[in-house]
Short mmCIF file of C-alpha atoms and ligand atoms in Angstrom, two decimals:
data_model
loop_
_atom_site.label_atom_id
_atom_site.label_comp_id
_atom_site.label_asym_id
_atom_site.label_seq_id
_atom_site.Cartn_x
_atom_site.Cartn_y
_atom_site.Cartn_z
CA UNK A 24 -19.80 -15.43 -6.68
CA UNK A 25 -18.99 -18.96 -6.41
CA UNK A 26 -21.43 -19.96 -9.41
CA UNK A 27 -19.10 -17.97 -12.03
CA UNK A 28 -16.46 -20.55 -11.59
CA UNK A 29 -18.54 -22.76 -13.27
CA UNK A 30 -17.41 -21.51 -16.49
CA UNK A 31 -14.02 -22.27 -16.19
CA UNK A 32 -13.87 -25.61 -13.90
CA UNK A 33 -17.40 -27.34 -15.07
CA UNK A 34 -19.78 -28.33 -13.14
CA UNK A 35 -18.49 -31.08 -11.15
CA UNK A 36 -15.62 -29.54 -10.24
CA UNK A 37 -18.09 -27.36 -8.64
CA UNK A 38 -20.32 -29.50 -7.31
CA UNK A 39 -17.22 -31.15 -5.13
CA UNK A 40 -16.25 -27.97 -3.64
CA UNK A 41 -20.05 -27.05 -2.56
CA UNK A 42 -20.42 -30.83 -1.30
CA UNK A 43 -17.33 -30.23 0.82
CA UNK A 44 -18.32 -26.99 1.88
CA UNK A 45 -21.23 -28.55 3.43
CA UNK A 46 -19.19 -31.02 5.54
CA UNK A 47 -17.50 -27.66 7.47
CA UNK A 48 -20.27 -25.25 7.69
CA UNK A 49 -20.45 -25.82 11.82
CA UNK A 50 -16.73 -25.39 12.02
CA UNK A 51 -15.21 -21.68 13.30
CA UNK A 52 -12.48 -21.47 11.09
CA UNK A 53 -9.53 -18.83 11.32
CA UNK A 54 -6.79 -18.07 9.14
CA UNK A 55 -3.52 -16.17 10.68
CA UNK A 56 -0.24 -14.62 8.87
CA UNK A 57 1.68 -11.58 8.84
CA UNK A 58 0.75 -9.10 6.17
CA UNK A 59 -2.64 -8.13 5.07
CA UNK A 60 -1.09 -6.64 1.19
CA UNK A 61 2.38 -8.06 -0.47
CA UNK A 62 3.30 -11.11 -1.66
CA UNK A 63 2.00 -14.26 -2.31
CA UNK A 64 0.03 -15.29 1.05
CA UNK A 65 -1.81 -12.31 0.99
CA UNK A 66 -2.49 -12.25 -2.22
CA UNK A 67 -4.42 -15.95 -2.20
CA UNK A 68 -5.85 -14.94 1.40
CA UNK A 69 -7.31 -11.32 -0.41
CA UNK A 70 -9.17 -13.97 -2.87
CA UNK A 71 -9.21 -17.00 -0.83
CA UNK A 72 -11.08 -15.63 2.26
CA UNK A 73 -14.17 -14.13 0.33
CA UNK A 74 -14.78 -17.25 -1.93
CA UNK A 75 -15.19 -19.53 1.47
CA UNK A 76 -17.50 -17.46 2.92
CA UNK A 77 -19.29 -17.50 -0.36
CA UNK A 78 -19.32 -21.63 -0.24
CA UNK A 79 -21.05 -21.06 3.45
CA UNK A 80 -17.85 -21.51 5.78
CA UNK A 81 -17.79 -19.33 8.77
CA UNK A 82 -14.19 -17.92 8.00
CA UNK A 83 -12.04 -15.47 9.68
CA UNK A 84 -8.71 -13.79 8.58
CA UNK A 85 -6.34 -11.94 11.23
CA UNK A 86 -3.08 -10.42 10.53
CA UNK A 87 -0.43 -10.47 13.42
CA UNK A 88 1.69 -7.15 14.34
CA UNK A 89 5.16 -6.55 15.27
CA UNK A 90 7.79 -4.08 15.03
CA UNK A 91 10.36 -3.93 13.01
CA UNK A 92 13.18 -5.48 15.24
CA UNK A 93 10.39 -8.66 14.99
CA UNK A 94 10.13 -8.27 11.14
CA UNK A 95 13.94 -7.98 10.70
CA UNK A 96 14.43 -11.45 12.90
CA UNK A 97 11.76 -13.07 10.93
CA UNK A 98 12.84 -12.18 7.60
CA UNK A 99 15.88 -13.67 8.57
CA UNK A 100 14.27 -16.73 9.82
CA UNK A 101 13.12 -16.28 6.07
CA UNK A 102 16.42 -15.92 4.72
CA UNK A 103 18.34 -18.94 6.79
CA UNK A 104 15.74 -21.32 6.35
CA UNK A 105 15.29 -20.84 2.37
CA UNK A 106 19.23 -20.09 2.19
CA UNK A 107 20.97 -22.70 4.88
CA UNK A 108 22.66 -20.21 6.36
CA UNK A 109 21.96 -17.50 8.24
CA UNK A 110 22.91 -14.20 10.52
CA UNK A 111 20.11 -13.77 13.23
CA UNK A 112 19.77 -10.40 14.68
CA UNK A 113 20.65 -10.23 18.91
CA UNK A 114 18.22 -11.87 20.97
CA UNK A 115 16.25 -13.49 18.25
CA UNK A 116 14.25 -16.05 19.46
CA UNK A 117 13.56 -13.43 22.53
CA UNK A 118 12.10 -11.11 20.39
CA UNK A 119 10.23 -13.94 18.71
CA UNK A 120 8.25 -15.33 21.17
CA UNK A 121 7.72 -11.23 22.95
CA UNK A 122 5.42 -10.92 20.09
CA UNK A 123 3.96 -14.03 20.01
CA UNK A 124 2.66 -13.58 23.66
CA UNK A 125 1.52 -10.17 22.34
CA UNK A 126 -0.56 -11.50 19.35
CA UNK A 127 -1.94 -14.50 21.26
CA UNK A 128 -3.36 -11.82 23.76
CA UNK A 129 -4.85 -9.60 20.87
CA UNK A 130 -6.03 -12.34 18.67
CA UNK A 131 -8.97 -14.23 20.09
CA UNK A 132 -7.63 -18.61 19.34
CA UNK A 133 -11.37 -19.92 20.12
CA UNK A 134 -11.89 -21.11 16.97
CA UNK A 135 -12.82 -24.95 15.98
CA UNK A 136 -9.73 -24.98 12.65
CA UNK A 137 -7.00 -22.19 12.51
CA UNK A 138 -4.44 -22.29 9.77
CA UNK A 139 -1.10 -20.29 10.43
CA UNK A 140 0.60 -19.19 7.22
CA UNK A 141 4.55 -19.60 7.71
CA UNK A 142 7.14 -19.03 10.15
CA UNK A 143 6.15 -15.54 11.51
CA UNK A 144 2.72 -16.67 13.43
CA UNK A 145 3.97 -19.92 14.01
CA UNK A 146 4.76 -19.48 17.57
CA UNK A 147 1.33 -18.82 18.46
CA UNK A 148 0.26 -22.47 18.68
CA UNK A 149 1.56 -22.16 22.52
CA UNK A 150 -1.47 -20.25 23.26
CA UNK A 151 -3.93 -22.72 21.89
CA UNK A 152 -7.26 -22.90 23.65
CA UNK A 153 -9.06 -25.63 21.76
CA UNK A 154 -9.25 -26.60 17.89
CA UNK A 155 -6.82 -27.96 15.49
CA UNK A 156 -4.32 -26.06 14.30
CA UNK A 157 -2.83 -26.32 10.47
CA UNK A 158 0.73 -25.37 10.15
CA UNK A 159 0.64 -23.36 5.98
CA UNK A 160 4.14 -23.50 5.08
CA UNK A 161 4.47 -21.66 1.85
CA UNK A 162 8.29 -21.37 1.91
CA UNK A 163 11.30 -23.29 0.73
CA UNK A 164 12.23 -25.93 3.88
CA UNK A 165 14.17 -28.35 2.12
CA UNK A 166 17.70 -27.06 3.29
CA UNK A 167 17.13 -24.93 6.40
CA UNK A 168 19.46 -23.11 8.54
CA UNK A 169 19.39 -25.59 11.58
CA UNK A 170 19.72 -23.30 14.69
CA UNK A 171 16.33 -21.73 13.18
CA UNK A 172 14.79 -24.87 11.78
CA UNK A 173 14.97 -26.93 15.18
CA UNK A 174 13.45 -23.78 16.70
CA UNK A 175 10.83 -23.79 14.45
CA UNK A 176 10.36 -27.93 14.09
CA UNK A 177 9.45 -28.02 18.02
CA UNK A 178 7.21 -25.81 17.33
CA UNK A 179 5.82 -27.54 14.36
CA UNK A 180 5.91 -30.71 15.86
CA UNK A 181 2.79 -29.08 18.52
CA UNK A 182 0.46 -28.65 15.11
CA UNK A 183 -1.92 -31.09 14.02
CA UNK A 184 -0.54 -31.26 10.18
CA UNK A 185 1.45 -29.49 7.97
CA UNK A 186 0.80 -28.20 4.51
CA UNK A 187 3.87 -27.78 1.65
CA UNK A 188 3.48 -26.42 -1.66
CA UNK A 189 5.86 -28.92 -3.59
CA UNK A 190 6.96 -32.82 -2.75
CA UNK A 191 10.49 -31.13 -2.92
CA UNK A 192 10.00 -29.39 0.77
CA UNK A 193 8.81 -32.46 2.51
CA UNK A 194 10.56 -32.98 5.52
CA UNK A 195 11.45 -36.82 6.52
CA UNK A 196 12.31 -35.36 10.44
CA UNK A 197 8.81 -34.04 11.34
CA UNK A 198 6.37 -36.17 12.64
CA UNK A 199 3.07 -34.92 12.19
CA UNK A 200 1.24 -35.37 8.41
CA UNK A 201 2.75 -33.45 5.90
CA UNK A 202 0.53 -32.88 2.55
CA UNK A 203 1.54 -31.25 -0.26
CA UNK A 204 -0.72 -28.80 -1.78
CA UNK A 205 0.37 -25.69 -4.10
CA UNK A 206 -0.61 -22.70 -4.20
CA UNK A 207 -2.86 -20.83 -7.42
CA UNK A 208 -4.19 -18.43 -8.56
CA UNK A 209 -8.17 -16.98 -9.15
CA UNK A 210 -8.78 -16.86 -12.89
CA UNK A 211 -11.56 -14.18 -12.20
CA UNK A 212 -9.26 -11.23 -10.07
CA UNK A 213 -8.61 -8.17 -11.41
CA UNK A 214 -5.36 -9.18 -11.68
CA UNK A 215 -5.98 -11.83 -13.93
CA UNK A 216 -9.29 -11.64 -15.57
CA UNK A 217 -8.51 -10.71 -19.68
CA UNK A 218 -8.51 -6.90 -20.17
CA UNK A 219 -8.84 -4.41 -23.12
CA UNK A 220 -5.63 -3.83 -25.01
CA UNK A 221 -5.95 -0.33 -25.28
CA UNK A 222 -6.10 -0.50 -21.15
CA UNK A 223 -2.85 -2.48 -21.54
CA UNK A 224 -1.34 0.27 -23.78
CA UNK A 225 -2.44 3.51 -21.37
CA UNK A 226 -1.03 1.97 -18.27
CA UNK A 227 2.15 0.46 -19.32
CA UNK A 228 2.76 4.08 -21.68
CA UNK A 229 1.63 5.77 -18.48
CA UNK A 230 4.62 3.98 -16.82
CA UNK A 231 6.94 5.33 -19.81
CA UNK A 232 6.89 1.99 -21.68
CA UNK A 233 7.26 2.58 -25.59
CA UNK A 234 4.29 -0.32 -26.71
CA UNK A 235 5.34 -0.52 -29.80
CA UNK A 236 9.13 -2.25 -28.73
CA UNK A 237 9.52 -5.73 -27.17
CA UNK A 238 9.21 -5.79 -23.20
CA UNK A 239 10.72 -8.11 -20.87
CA UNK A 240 8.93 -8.29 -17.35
CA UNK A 241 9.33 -9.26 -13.84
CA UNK A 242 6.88 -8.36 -10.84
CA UNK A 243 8.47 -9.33 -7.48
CA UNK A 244 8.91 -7.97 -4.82
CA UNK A 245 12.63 -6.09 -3.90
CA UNK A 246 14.61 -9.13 -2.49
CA UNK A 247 17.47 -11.03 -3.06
CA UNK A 248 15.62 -14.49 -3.29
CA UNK A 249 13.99 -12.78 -6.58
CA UNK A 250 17.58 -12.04 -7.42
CA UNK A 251 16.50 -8.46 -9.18
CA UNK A 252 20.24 -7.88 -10.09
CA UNK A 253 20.69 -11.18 -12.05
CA UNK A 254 17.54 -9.49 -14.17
CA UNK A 255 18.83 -6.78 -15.16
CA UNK A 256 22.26 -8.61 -16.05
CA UNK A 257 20.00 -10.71 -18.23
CA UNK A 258 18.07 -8.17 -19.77
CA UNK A 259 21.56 -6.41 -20.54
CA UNK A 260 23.18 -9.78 -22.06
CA UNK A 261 19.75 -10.22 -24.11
CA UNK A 262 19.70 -6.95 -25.50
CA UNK A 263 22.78 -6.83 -27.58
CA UNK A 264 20.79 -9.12 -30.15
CA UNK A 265 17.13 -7.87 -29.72
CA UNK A 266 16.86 -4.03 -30.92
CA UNK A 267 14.62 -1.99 -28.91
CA UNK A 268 14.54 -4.67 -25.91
CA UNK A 269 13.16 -2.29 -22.84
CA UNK A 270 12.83 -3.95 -18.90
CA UNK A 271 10.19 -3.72 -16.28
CA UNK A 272 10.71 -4.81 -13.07
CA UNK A 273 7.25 -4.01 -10.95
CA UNK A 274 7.77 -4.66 -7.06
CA UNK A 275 5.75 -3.23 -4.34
CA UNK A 276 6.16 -2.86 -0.50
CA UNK A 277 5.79 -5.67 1.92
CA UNK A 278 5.11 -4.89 5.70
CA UNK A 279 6.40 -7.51 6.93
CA UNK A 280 9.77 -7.50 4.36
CA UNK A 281 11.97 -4.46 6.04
CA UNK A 282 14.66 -5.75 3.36
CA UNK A 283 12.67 -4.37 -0.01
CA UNK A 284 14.54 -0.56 0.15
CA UNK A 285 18.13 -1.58 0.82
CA UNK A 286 17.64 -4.32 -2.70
CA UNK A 287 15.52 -1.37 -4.36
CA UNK A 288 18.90 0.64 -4.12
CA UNK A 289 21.25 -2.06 -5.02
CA UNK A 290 18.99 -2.93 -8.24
CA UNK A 291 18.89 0.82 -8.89
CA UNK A 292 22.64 0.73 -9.11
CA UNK A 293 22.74 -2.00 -11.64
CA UNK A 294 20.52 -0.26 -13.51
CA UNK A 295 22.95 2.52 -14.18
CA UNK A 296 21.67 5.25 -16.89
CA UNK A 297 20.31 2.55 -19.13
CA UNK A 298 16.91 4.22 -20.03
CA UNK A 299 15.30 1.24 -20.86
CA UNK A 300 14.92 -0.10 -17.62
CA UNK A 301 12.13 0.38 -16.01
CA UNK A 302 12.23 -0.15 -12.01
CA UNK A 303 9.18 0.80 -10.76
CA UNK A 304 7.60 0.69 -7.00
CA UNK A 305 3.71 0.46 -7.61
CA UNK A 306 1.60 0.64 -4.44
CA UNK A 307 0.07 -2.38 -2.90
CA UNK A 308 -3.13 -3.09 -4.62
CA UNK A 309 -2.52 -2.60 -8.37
CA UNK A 310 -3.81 -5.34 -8.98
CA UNK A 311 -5.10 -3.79 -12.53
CA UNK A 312 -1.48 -2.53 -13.00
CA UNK A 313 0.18 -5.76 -12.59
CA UNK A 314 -2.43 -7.47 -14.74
CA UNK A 315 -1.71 -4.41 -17.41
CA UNK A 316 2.50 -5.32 -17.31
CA UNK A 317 1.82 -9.43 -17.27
CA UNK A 318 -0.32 -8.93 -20.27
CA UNK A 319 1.72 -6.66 -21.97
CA UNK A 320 4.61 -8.44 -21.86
CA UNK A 321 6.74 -9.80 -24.63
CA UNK A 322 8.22 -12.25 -22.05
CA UNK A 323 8.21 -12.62 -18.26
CA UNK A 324 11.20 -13.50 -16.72
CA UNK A 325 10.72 -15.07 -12.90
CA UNK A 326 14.30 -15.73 -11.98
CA UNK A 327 14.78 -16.55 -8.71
CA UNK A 328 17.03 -18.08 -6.94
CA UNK A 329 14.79 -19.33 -4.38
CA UNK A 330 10.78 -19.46 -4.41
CA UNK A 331 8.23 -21.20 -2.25
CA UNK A 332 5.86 -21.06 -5.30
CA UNK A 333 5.69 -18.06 -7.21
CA UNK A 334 2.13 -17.11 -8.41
CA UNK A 335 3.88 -14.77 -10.66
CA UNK A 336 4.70 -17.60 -13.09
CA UNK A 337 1.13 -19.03 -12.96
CA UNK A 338 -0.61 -15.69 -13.22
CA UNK A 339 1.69 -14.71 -16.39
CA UNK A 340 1.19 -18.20 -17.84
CA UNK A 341 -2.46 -18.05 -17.28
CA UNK A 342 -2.00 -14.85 -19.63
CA UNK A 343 -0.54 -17.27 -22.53
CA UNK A 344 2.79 -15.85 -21.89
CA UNK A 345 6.07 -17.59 -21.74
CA UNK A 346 7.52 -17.44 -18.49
CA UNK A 347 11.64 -18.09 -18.11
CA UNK A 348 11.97 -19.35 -14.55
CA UNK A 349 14.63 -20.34 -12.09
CA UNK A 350 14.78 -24.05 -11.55
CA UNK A 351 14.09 -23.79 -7.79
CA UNK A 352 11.32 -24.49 -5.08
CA UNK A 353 7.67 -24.24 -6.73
CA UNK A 354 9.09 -22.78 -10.09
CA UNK A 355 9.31 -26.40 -11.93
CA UNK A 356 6.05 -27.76 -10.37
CA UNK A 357 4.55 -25.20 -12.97
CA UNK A 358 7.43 -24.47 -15.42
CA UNK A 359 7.75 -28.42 -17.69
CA UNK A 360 10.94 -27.15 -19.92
CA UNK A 361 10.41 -26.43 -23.22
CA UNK A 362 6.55 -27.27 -23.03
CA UNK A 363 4.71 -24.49 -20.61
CA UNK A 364 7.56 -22.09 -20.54
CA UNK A 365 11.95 -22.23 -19.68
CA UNK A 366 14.10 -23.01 -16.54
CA UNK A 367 17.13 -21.51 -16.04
CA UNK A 368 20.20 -21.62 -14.04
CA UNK A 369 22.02 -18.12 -14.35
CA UNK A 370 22.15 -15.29 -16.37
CA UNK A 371 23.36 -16.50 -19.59
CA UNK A 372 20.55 -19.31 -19.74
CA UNK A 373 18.06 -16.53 -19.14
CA UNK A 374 19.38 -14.04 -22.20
CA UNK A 375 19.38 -17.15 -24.24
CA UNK A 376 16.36 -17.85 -23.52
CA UNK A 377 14.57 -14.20 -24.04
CA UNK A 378 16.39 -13.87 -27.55
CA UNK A 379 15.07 -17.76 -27.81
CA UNK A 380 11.26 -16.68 -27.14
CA UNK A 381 11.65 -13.02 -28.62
CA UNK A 382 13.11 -14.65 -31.95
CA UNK A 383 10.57 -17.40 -32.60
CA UNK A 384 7.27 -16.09 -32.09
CA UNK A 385 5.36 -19.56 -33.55
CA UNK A 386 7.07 -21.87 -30.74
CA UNK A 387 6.52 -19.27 -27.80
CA UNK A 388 2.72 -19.29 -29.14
CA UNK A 389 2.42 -22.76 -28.83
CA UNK A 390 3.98 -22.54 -25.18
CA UNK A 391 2.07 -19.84 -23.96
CA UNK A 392 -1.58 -21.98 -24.62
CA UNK A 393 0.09 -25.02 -23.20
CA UNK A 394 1.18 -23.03 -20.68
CA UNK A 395 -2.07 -21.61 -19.91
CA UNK A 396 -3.86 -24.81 -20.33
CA UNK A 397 -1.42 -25.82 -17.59
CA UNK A 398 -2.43 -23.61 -14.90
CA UNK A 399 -6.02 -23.90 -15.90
CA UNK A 400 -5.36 -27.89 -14.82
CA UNK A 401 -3.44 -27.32 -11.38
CA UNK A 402 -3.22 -23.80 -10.48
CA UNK A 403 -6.51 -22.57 -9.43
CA UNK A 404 -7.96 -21.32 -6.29
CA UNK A 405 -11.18 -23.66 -6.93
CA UNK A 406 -8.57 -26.64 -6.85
CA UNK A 407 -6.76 -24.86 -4.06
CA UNK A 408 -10.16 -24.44 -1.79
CA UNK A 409 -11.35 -28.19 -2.61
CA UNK A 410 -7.29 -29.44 -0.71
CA UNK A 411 -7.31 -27.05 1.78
CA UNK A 412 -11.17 -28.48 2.78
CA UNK A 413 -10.22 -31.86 2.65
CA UNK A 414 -7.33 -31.45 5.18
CA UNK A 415 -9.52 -28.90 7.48
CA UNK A 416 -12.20 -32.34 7.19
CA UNK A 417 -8.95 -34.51 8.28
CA UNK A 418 -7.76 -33.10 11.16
CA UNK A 419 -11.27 -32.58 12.47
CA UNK A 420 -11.37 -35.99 11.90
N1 UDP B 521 2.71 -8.52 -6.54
C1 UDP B 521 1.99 -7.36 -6.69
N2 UDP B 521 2.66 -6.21 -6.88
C2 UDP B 521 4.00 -6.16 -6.96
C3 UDP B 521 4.75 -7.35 -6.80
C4 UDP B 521 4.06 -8.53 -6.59
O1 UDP B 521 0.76 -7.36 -6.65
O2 UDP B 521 4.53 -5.07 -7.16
C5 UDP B 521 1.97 -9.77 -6.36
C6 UDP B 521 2.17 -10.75 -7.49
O3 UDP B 521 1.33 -10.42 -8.58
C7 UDP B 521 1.82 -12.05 -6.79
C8 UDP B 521 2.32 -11.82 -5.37
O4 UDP B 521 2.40 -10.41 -5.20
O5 UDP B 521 0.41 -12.24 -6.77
C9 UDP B 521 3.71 -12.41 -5.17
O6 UDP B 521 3.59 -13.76 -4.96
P1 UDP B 521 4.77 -14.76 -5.28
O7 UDP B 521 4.31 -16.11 -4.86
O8 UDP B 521 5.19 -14.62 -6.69
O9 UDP B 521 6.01 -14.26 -4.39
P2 UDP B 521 6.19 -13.85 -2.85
O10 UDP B 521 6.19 -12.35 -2.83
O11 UDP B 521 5.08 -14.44 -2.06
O12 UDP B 521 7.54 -14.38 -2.49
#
């Protein structure tokens, strides 16, 4: 499996990762978060977990439980910490650590590395038996909520080293090693391997998309940090001066994000009778489907107003597409404006810069390879294995 990187990285490239590999082949390694299907962590984790066990690592993935009184007080953990501000459900940090306990005596700790992927398995480092212990952050910490954020930082402060996707989230009051190290994506998924255009045409007219009329797309999940309602004002502003303009926004369910109906309905509402937009709930694992939308896209919008990374933007820039992206978290690490793709503010910056893309088809082909060459340089799971390695080799010393 490995081998067929080769292709796309070279040979070196490859050569490193194996030689790596080698150096943790005796190590027990264990990888902990909270959802096994939606969103980003699971997503790399899905691809991730496979590939290491292909380069010889003895690698393990568990997924922690909780109910959904635990998943509303850690998605507003999420919230506070990415916002700076916060409302915390009663008894928060009770309910918290209740399920901590409960995972730690469910999830066998004995192993030599174990990497917890953000705040909701965080807590678990109290039961530590032996190993070291990576603390994944994948989310925006740069201007947390500080009731949360000093709850969390003890916490933190118990791991042997902490990993950030962009220099922008470093934190100067934590005192264990931070490294920086963002996300990507894997060139050879369904979801982003090239596919047939006539598959691109049956699924997205399956989905009631007229293929023959410019599309705007988004795929996020339902949440307000994706700000779905500030796309559909977009699409609305950017349609007055692009005939036939149609919208698809593709989310899917998250079990561990309990907010995803009540911003379905909200974005529903905004909608209003306009027949050309699309808001469709695909189930987890479309990976095919997503590919299908990305690829068939006129132009991907990613507007959020906060992201940790958003491998949305890389996997529609690795499809030569130009991506219009809010300038926040991870977002600029991939987005250079005016080169790989467009950073926005607010709405109006967004419609100009559909209309911008839509209405000069020779620049936005010249973006979408640089753009693609872009992500073939930083934003792949090969480059992503090699860092993650090297700080599994550190803290093992
Ligand atoms: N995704 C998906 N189906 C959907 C919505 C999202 O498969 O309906 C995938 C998307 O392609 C990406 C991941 O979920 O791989 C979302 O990761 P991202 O970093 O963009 O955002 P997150 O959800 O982690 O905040």
């Amino acid at each position: 499996m490995i081998e067929k990187y080769e292709k796309i990285i070279g040979e070196d490239e490859l050569y490193g990762l194996v030689k790596i590999a080698e150096k943790l082949k005796d190590f027990s390694i264990l990888h902990v978060n909270s959802t096994r299907a939606g969103g980003g962590v699971a997503e790399i984790l899905n691809r991730m977990v496979p590939l290491m066990r292909d380069l010889g690592l003895n690698v393990d993935w568990k997924v922690i439980r909780g109910d959904n009184e635990f998943f509303r007080v850690t998605k507003s953990f999420h919230n506070s910490l990415q916002n700076g501000y916060g409302e915390l459900p009663p008894n928060a940090f009770e309910t918290y650590e209740k399920w901590q306990e409960i995972n730690a005596s469910e999830i066998p700790l004995d192993y030599d590395i174990i990497m917890i992927h953000d705040p909701q398995p965080l807590g678990l480092i109290k039961f530590r038996k032996k190993g070291k212990w990576i603390f994944r952050c994948h989310i925006d910490i740069s201007n947390p909520y500080a009731p949360v954020w000093e709850f969390l930082k003890k916490k933190i402060e118990n791991y042997d080293s902490m990993i950030i996707s962009t220099p922008a989230f470093a934190r100067d009051d934590v005192n264990i090693p931070q490294f920086i190290i963002p996300p990507s994506i894997d060139p050879l998924s369904i979801k982003n391997q090239p596919i047939p255009e006539i598959t691109v045409k049956r699924i997205l007219y399956k989905y009631g998309i007229d293929t023959e009329r410019p599309l705007v797309v988004q795929i996020s999940r339902f949440d307000y940090a994706k700000d779905p309602i500030g796309v559909i004002k977009s699409f609305k502003l950017a349609k007055e001066h692009i005939d036939g303009l149609q919208l698809a926004y593709v989310g899917s369910p998250a079990t561990d994000d309990p907010e995803g109906e009540e911003v379905y309905e909200k974005t529903v509402k905004e909608a209003g009778d306009d027949k050309d937009i699309h808001l469709l709930m695909l189930p987890p694992y479309s990976d095919l489907e997503i590919n299908a939308f990305q690829t068939g896209a006129s132009v991907v919008l990613q507007k959020s107003i906060k992201e940790g990374f958003g491998l949305t933007v890389s996997e529609a820039m690795w499809k030569k597409k130009v991506v219009i992206g809010g300038r926040t978290g991870g977002i600029p690490l991939q987005i250079i404006h005016g080169i790989t793709g467009y950073l926005v503010d607010n709405i109006e910056g967004a419609a100009h810069y559909i209309i911008h893309t839509l209405k000069n088809p020779e620049i936005s082909q010249k973006i979408g390879e640089n753009a693609h060459e872009h992500v073939k340089n930083n934003f792949l799971i090969t480059r992503h294995m090699r860092e993650y390695m090297s700080v599994m080799l550190y803290v093992t010393g």
